[in-house]
PDB file of C-alpha atoms in Angstrom:
ATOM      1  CA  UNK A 189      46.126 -30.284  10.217  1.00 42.00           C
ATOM      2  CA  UNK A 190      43.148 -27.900  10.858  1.00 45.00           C
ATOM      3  CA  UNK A 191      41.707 -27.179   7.047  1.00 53.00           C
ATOM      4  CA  UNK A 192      40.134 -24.194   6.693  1.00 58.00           C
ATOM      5  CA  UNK A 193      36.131 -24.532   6.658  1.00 84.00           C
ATOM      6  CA  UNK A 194      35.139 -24.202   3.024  1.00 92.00           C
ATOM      7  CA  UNK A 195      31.967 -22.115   2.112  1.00 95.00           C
ATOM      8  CA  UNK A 196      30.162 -22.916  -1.483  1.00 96.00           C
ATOM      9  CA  UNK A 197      27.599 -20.342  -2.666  1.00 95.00           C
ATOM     10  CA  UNK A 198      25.815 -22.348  -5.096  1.00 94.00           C
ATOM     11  CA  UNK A 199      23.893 -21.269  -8.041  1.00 92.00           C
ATOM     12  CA  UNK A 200      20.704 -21.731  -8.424  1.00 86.00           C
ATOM     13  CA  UNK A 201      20.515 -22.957 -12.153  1.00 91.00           C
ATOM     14  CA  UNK A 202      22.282 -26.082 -13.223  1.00 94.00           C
ATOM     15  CA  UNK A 203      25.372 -25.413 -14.216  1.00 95.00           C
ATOM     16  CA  UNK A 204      26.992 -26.641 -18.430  1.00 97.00           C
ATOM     17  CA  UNK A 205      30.493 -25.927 -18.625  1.00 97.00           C
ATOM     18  CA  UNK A 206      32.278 -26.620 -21.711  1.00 97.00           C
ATOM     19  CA  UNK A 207      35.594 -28.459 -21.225  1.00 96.00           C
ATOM     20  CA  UNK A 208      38.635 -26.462 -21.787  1.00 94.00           C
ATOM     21  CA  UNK A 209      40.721 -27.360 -25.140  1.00 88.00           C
ATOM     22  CA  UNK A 210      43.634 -28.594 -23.298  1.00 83.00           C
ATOM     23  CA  UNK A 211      44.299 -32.170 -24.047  1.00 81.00           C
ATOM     24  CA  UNK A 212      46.486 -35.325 -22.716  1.00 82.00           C
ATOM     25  CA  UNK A 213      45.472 -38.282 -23.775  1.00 83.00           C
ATOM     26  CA  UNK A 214      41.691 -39.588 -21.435  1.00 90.00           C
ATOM     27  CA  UNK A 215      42.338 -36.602 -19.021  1.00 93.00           C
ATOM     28  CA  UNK A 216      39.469 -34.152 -18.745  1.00 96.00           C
ATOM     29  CA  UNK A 217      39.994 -30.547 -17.611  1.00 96.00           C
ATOM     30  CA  UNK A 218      37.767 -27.948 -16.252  1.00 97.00           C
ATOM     31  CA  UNK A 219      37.923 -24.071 -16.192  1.00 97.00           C
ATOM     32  CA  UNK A 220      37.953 -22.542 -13.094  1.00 97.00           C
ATOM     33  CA  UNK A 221      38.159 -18.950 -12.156  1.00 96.00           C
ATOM     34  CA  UNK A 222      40.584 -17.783  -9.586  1.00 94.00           C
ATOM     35  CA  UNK A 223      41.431 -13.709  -8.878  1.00 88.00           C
ATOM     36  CA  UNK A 224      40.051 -12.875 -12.614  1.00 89.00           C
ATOM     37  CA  UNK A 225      42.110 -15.643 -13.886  1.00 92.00           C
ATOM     38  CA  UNK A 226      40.743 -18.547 -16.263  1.00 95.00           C
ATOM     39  CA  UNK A 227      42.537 -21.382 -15.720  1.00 95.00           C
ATOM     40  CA  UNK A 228      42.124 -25.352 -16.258  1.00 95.00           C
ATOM     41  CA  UNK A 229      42.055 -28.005 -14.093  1.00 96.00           C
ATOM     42  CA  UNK A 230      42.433 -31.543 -14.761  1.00 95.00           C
ATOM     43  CA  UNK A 231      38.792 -32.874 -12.987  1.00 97.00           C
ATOM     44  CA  UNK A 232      40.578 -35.425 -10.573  1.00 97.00           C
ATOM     45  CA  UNK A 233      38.110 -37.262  -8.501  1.00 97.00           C
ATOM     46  CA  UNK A 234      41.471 -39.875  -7.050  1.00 93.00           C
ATOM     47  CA  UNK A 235      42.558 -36.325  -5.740  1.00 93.00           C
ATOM     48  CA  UNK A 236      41.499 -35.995  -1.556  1.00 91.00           C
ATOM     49  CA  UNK A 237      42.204 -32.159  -1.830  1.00 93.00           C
ATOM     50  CA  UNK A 238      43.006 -29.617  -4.574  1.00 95.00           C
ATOM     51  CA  UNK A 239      46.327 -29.216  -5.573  1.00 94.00           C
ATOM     52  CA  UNK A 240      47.865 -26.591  -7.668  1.00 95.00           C
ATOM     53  CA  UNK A 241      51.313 -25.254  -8.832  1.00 93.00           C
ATOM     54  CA  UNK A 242      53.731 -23.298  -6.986  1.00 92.00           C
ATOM     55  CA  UNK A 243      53.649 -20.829  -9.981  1.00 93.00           C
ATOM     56  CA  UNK A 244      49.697 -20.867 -10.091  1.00 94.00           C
ATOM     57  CA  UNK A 245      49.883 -20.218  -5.895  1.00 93.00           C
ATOM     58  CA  UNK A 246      52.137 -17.235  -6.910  1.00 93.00           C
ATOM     59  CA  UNK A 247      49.730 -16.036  -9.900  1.00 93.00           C
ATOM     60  CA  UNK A 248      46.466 -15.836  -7.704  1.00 94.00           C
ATOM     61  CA  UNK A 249      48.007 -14.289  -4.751  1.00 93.00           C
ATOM     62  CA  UNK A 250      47.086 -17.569  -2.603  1.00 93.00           C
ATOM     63  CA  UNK A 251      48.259 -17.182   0.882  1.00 92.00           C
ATOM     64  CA  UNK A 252      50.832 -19.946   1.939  1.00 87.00           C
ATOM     65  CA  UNK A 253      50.044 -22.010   5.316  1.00 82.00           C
ATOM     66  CA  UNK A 254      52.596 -23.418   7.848  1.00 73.00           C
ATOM     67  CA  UNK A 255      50.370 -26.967   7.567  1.00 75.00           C
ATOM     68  CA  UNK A 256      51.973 -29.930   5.669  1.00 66.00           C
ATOM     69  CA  UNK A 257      49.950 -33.077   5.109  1.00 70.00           C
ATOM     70  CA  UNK A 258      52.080 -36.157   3.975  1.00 64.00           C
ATOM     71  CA  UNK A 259      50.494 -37.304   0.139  1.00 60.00           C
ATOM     72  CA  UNK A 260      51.142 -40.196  -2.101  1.00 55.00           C
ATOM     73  CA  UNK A 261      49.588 -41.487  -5.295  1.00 56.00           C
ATOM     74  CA  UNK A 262      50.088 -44.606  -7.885  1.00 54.00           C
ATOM     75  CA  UNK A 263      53.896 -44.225  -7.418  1.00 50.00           C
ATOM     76  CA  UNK A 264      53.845 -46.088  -4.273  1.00 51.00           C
ATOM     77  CA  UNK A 265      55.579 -43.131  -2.506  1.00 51.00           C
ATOM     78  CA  UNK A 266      55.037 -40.667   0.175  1.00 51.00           C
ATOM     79  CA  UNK A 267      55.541 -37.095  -0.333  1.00 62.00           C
ATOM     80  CA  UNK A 268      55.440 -34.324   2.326  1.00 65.00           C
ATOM     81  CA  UNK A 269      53.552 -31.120   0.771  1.00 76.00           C
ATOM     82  CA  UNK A 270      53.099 -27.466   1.900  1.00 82.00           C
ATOM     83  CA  UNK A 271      49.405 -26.077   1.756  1.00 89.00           C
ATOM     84  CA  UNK A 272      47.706 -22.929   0.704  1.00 92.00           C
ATOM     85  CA  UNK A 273      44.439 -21.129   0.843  1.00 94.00           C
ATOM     86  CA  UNK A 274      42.451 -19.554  -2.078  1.00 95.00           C
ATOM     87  CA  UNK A 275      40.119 -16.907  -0.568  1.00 94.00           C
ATOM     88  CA  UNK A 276      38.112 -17.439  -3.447  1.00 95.00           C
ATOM     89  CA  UNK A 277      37.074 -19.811  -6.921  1.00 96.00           C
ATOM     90  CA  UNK A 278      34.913 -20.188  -9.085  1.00 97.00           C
ATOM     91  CA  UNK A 279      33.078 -22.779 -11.446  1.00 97.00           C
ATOM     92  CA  UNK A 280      30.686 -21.245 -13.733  1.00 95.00           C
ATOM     93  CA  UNK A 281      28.604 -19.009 -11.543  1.00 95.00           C
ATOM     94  CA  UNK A 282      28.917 -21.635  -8.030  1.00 96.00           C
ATOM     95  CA  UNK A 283      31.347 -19.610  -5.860  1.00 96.00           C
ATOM     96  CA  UNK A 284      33.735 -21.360  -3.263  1.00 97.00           C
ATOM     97  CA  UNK A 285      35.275 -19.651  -0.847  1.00 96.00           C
ATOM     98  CA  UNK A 286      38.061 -20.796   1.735  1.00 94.00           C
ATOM     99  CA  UNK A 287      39.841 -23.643   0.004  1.00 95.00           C
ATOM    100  CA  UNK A 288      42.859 -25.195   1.292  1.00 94.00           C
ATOM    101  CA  UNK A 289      44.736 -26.602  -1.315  1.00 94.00           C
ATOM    102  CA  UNK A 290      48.346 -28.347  -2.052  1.00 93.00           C
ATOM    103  CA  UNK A 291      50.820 -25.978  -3.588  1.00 91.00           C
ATOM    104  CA  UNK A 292      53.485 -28.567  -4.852  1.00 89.00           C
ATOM    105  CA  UNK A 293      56.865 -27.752  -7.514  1.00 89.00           C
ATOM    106  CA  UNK A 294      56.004 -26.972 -10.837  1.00 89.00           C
ATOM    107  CA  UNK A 295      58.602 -30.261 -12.106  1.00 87.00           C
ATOM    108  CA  UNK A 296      56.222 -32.485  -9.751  1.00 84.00           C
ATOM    109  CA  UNK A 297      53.134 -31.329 -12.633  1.00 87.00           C
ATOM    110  CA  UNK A 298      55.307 -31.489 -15.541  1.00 83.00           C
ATOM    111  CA  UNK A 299      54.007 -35.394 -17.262  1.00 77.00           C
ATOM    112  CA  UNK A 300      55.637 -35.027 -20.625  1.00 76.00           C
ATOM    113  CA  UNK A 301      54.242 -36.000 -23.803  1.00 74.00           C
ATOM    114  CA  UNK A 302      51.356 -37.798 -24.686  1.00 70.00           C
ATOM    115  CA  UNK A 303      51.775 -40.310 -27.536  1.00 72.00           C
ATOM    116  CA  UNK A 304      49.405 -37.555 -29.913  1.00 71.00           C
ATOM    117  CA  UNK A 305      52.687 -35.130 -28.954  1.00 74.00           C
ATOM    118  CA  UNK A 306      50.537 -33.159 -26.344  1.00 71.00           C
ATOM    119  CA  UNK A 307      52.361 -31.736 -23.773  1.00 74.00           C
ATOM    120  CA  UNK A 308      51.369 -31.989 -20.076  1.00 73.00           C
ATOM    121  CA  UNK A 309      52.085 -29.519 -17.523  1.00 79.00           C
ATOM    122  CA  UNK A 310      49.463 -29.150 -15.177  1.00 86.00           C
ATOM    123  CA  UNK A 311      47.914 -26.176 -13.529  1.00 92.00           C
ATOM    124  CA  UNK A 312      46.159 -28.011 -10.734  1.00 94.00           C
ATOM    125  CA  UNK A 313      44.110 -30.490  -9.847  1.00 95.00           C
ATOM    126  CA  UNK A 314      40.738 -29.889  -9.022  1.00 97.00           C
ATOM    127  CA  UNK A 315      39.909 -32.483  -6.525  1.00 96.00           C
ATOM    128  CA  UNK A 316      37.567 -34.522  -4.745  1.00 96.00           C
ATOM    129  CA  UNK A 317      37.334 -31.802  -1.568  1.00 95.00           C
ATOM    130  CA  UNK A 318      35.218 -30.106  -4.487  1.00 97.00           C
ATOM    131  CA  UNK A 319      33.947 -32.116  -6.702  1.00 97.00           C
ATOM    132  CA  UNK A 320      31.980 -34.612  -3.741  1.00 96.00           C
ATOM    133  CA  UNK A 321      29.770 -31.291  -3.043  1.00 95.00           C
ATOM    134  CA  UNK A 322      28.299 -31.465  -6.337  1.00 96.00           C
ATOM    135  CA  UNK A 323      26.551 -33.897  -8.453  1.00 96.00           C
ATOM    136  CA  UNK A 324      28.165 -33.884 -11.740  1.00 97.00           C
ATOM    137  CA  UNK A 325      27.208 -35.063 -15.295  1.00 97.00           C
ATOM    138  CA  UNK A 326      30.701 -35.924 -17.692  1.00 97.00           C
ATOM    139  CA  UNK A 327      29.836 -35.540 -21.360  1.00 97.00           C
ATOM    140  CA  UNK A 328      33.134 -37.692 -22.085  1.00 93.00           C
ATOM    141  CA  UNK A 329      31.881 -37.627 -26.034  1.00 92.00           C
ATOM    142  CA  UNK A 330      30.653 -33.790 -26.317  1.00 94.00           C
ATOM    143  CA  UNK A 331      33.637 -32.765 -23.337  1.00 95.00           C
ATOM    144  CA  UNK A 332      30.557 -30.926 -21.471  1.00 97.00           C
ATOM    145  CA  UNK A 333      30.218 -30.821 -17.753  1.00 97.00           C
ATOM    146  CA  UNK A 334      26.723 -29.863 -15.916  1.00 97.00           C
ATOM    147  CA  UNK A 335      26.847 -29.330 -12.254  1.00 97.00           C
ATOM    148  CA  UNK A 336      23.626 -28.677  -9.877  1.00 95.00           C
ATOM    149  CA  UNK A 337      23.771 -28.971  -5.935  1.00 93.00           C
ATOM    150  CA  UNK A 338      23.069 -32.195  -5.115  1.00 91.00           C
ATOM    151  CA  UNK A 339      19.308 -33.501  -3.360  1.00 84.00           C
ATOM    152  CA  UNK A 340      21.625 -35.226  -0.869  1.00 75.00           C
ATOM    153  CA  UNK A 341      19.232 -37.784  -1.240  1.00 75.00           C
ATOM    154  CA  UNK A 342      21.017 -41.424  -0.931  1.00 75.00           C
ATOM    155  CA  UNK A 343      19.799 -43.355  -4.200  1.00 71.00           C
ATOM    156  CA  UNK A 344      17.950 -46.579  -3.871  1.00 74.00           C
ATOM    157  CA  UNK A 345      20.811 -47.956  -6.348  1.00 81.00           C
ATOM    158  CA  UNK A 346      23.723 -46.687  -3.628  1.00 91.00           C
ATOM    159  CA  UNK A 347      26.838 -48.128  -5.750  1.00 94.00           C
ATOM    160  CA  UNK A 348      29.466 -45.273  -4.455  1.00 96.00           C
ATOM    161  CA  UNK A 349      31.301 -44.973  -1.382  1.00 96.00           C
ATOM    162  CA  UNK A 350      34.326 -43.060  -0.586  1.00 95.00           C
ATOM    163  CA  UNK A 351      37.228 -44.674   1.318  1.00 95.00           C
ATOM    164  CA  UNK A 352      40.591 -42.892   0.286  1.00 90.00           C
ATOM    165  CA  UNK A 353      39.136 -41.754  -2.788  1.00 91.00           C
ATOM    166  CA  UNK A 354      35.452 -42.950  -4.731  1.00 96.00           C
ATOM    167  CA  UNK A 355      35.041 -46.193  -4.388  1.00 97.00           C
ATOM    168  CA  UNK A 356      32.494 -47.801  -7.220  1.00 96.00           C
ATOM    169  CA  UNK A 357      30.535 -51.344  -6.628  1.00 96.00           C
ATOM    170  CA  UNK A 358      31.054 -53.254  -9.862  1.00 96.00           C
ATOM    171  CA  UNK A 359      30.460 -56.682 -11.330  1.00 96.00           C
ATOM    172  CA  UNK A 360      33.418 -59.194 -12.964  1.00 96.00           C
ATOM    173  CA  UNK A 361      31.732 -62.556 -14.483  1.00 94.00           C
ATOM    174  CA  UNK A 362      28.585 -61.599 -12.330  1.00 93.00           C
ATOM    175  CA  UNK A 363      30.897 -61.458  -9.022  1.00 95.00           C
ATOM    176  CA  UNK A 364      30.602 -58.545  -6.977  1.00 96.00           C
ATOM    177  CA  UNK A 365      33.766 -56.462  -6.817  1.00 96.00           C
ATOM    178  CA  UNK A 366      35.033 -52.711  -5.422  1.00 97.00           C
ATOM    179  CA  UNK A 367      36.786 -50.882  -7.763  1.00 97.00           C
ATOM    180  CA  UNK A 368      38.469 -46.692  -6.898  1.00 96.00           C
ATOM    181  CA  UNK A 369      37.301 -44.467  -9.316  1.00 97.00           C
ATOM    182  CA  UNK A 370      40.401 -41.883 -10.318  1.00 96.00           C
ATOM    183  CA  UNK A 371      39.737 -39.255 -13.268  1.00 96.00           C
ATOM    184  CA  UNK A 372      43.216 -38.204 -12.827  1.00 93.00           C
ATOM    185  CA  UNK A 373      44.431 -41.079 -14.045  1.00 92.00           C
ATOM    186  CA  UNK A 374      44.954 -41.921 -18.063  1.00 90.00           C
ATOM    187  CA  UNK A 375      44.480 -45.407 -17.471  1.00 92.00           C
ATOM    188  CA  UNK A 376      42.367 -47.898 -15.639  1.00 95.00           C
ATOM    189  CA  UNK A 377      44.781 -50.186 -13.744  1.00 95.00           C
ATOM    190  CA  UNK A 378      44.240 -52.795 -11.019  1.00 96.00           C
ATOM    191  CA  UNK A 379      46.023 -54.384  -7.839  1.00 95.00           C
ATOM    192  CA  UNK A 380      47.492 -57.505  -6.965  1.00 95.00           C
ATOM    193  CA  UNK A 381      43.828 -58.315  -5.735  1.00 96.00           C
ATOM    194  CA  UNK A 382      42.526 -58.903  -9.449  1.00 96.00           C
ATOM    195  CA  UNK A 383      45.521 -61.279  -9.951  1.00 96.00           C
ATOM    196  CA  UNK A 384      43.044 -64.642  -8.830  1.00 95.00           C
ATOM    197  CA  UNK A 385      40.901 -63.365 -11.601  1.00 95.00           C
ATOM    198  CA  UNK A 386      43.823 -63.729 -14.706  1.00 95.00           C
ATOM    199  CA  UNK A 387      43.727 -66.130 -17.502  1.00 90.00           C
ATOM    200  CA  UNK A 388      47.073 -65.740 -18.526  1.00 88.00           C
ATOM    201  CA  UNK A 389      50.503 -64.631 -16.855  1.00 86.00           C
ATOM    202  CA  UNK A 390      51.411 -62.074 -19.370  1.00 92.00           C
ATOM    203  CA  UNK A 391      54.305 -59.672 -18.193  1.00 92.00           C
ATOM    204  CA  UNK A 392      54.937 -56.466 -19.312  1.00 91.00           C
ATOM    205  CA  UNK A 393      57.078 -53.506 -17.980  1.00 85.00           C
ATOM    206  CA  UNK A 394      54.775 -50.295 -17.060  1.00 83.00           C
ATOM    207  CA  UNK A 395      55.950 -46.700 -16.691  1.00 77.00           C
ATOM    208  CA  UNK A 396      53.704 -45.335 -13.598  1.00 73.00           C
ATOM    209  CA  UNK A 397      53.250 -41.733 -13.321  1.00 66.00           C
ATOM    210  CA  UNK A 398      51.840 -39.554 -10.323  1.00 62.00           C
ATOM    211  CA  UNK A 399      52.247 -36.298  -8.669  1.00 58.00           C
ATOM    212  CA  UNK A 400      54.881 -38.609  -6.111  1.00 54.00           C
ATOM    213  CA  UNK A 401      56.918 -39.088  -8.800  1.00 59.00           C
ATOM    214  CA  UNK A 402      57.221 -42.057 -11.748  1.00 71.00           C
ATOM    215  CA  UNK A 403      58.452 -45.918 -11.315  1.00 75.00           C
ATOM    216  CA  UNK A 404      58.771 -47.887 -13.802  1.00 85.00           C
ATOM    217  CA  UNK A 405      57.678 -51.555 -12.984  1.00 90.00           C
ATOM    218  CA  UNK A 406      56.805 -55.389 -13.631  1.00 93.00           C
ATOM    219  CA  UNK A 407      53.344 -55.772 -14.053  1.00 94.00           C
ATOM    220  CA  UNK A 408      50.612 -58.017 -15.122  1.00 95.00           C
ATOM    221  CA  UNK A 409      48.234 -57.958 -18.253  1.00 95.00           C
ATOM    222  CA  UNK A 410      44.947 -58.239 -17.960  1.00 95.00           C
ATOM    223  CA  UNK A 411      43.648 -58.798 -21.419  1.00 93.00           C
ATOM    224  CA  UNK A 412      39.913 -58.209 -22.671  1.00 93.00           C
ATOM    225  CA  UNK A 413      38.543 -57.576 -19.593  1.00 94.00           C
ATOM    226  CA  UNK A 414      34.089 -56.270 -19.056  1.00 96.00           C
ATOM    227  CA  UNK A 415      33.079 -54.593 -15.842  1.00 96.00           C
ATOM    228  CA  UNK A 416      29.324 -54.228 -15.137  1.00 96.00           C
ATOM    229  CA  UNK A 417      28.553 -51.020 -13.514  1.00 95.00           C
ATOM    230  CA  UNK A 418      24.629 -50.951 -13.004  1.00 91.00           C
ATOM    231  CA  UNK A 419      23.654 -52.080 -16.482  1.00 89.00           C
ATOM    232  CA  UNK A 420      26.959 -50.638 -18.395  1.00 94.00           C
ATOM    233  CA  UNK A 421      29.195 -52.943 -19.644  1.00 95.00           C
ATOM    234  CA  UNK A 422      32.926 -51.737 -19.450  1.00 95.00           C
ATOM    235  CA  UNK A 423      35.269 -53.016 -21.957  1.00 95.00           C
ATOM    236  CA  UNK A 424      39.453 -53.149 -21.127  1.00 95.00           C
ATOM    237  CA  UNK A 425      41.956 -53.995 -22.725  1.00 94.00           C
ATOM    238  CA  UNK A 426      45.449 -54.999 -21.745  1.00 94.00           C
ATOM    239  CA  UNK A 427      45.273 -53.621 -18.334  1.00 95.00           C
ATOM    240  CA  UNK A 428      48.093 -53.310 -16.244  1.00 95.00           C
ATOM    241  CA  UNK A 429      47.690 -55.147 -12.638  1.00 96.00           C
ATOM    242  CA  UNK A 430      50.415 -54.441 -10.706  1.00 95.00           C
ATOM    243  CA  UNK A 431      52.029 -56.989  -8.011  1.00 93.00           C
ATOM    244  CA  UNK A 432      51.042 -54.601  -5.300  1.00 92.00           C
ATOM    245  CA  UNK A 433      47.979 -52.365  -3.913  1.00 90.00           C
ATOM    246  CA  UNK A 434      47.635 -49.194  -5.841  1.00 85.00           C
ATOM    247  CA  UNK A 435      46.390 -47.255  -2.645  1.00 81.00           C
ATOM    248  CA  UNK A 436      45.672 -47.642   0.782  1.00 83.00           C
ATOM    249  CA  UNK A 437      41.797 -48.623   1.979  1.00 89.00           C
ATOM    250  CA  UNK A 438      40.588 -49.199   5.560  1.00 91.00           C
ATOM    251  CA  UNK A 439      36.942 -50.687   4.784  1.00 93.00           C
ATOM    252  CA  UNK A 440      36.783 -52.157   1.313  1.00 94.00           C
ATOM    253  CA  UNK A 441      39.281 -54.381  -0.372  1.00 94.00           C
ATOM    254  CA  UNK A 442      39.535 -52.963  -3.596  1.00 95.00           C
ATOM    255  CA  UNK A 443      40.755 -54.646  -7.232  1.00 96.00           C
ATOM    256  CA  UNK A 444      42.256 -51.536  -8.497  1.00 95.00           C
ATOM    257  CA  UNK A 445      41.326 -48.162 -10.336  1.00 95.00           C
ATOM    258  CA  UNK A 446      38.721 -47.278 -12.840  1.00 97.00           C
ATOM    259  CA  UNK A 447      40.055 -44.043 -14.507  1.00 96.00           C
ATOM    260  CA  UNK A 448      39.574 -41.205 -17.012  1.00 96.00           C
ATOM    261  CA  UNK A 449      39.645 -43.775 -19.937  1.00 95.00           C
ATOM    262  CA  UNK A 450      35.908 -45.684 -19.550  1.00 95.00           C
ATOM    263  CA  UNK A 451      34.567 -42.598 -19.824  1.00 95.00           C
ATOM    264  CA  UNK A 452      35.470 -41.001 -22.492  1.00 93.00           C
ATOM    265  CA  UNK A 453      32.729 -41.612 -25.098  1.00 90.00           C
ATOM    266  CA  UNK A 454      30.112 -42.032 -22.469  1.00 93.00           C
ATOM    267  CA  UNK A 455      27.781 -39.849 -19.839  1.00 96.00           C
ATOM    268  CA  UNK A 456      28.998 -40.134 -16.226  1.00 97.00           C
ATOM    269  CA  UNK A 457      26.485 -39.134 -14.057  1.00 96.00           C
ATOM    270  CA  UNK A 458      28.864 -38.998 -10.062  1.00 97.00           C
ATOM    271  CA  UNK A 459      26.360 -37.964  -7.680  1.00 95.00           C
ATOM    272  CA  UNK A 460      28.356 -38.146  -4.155  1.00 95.00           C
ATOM    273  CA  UNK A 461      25.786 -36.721  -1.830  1.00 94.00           C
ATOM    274  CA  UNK A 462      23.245 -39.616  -3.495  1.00 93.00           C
ATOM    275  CA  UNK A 463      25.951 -41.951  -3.227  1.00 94.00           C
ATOM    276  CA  UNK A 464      25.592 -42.953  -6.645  1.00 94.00           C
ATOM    277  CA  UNK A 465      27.021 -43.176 -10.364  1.00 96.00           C
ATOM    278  CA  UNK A 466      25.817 -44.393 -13.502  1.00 95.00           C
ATOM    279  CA  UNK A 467      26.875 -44.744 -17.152  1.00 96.00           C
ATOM    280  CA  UNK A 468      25.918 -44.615 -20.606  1.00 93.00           C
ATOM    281  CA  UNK A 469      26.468 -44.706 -23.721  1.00 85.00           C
TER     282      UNK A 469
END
């Protein structure tokens, strides 16, 4: 598939944008601006490219594109999806122009009810075609964003790679471990890789939910769990770890995904171009 090449007129400033007051459960969302219209994105960094709604597509005029590319997510499932392009969008004052994005069913963005009684049907997802260009600061407590264009200057403390999607160096009982780090996912979960690692054999079923539809599964508990990332301790508790891999990697063997939910009273500073990311309290 031959993407078209994306042009980003960055501003000069850094950038604070408040978070949106759309809610479901650890998800953050971000306003973005297409054709005069506000409208929020979930922030999605699991997400290769940016996918939106058939009935957003419609909204903003995008123009449809005979290319397909062949998607999956945690479902475990492969979906074939049409593309569009947005001439042009915009976060805070940055302007992007030329985006090719997923246009996919409205049902496929429709994930029910939190347990707070929030209703979920997204608009799009703003994904990691985007957000890699930036470096980013996630105010998880305050549900603040900055943005600035990145130095592009590789950190000394390089702990992020991409391969499929983020992929964060983390510590387990002082070992060394790869973890994929997915804001568009509620819940931190991990693969059959982290299995080795249990104390106990607890079994529970799990209902797993992605744009390539829902399963609902046998899984593993991993109970009262810390990840070290840099000098952050990570608590988890009862995390699923499913009997499988939760997504396909080619250089790093991964234990599973680190999602929207340790983050969400902490800073998150994701700087891709610096191949870095840190958190605090």
């Amino acid at each position: 598939m031959n993407l078209q090449t994306m042009k980003i007129n960055y501003c000069e400033e850094i950038e604070i944008i408040e978070m949106p007051k759309t809610k479901f459960e650890n998800l953050f969302f971000i306003d973005v601006s297409i054709e005069g219209q506000i409208i929020p994105f979930v922030f999605d960094t699991g997400a290769s490219i940016t996918v939106i709604s058939k009935s957003v597509s419609k909204l903003i005029g995008a123009t449809p594109s005979e290319d397909t590319v062949v998607g999956g997510g945690n479902s475990n499932m492969l979906v074939s999806l049409s593309t569009s392009v947005i001439s042009t969008l915009k976060i805070g004052n940055t302007q992007i122009e030329n985006i090719t994005v997923v246009a996919v069913d409205d049902e496929r963005l429709d994930f029910g009810v939190d347990e707070n009684g929030n209703n979920l049907i997204v608009n799009g997802f703003l994904g990691w075609d985007i957000i890699q260009n930036f470096k980013w600061t996630i105010d998880g407590k305050n549900k603040i964003f900055t943005m600035k264009k990145s130095l592009n200057s590789v950190n000394k403390k390089k702990n992020l790679d991409w391969d499929n999607m983020p992929i964060i160096e983390a510590k387990f009982n002082n070992k060394p471990m790869f973890f994929g780090f997915d804001t568009g996912n509620t819940e931190s979960m991990f693969s059959q890789n982290f299995i080795p690692f249990l104390k106990t054999k607890k079994v529970k079923t799990d209902i797993i939910t992605g744009v390539d539809g829902v399963v609902e599964e046998e899984v593993l508990v991993a109970e009262n769990i810390d990840i070290t990332i840099e000098d952050q301790i990570i608590s988890l508790n009862d995390i699923s770890v499913l009997n499988r891999d939760i997504f396909p990697t080619k250089k790093y063997s991964v234990m599973g995904l680190l999602a929207a939910d340790i983050i969400q009273n902490c800073k998150c500073i994701l700087d891709y171009p610096g191949r870095y990311l840190e958190i605090t309290k």
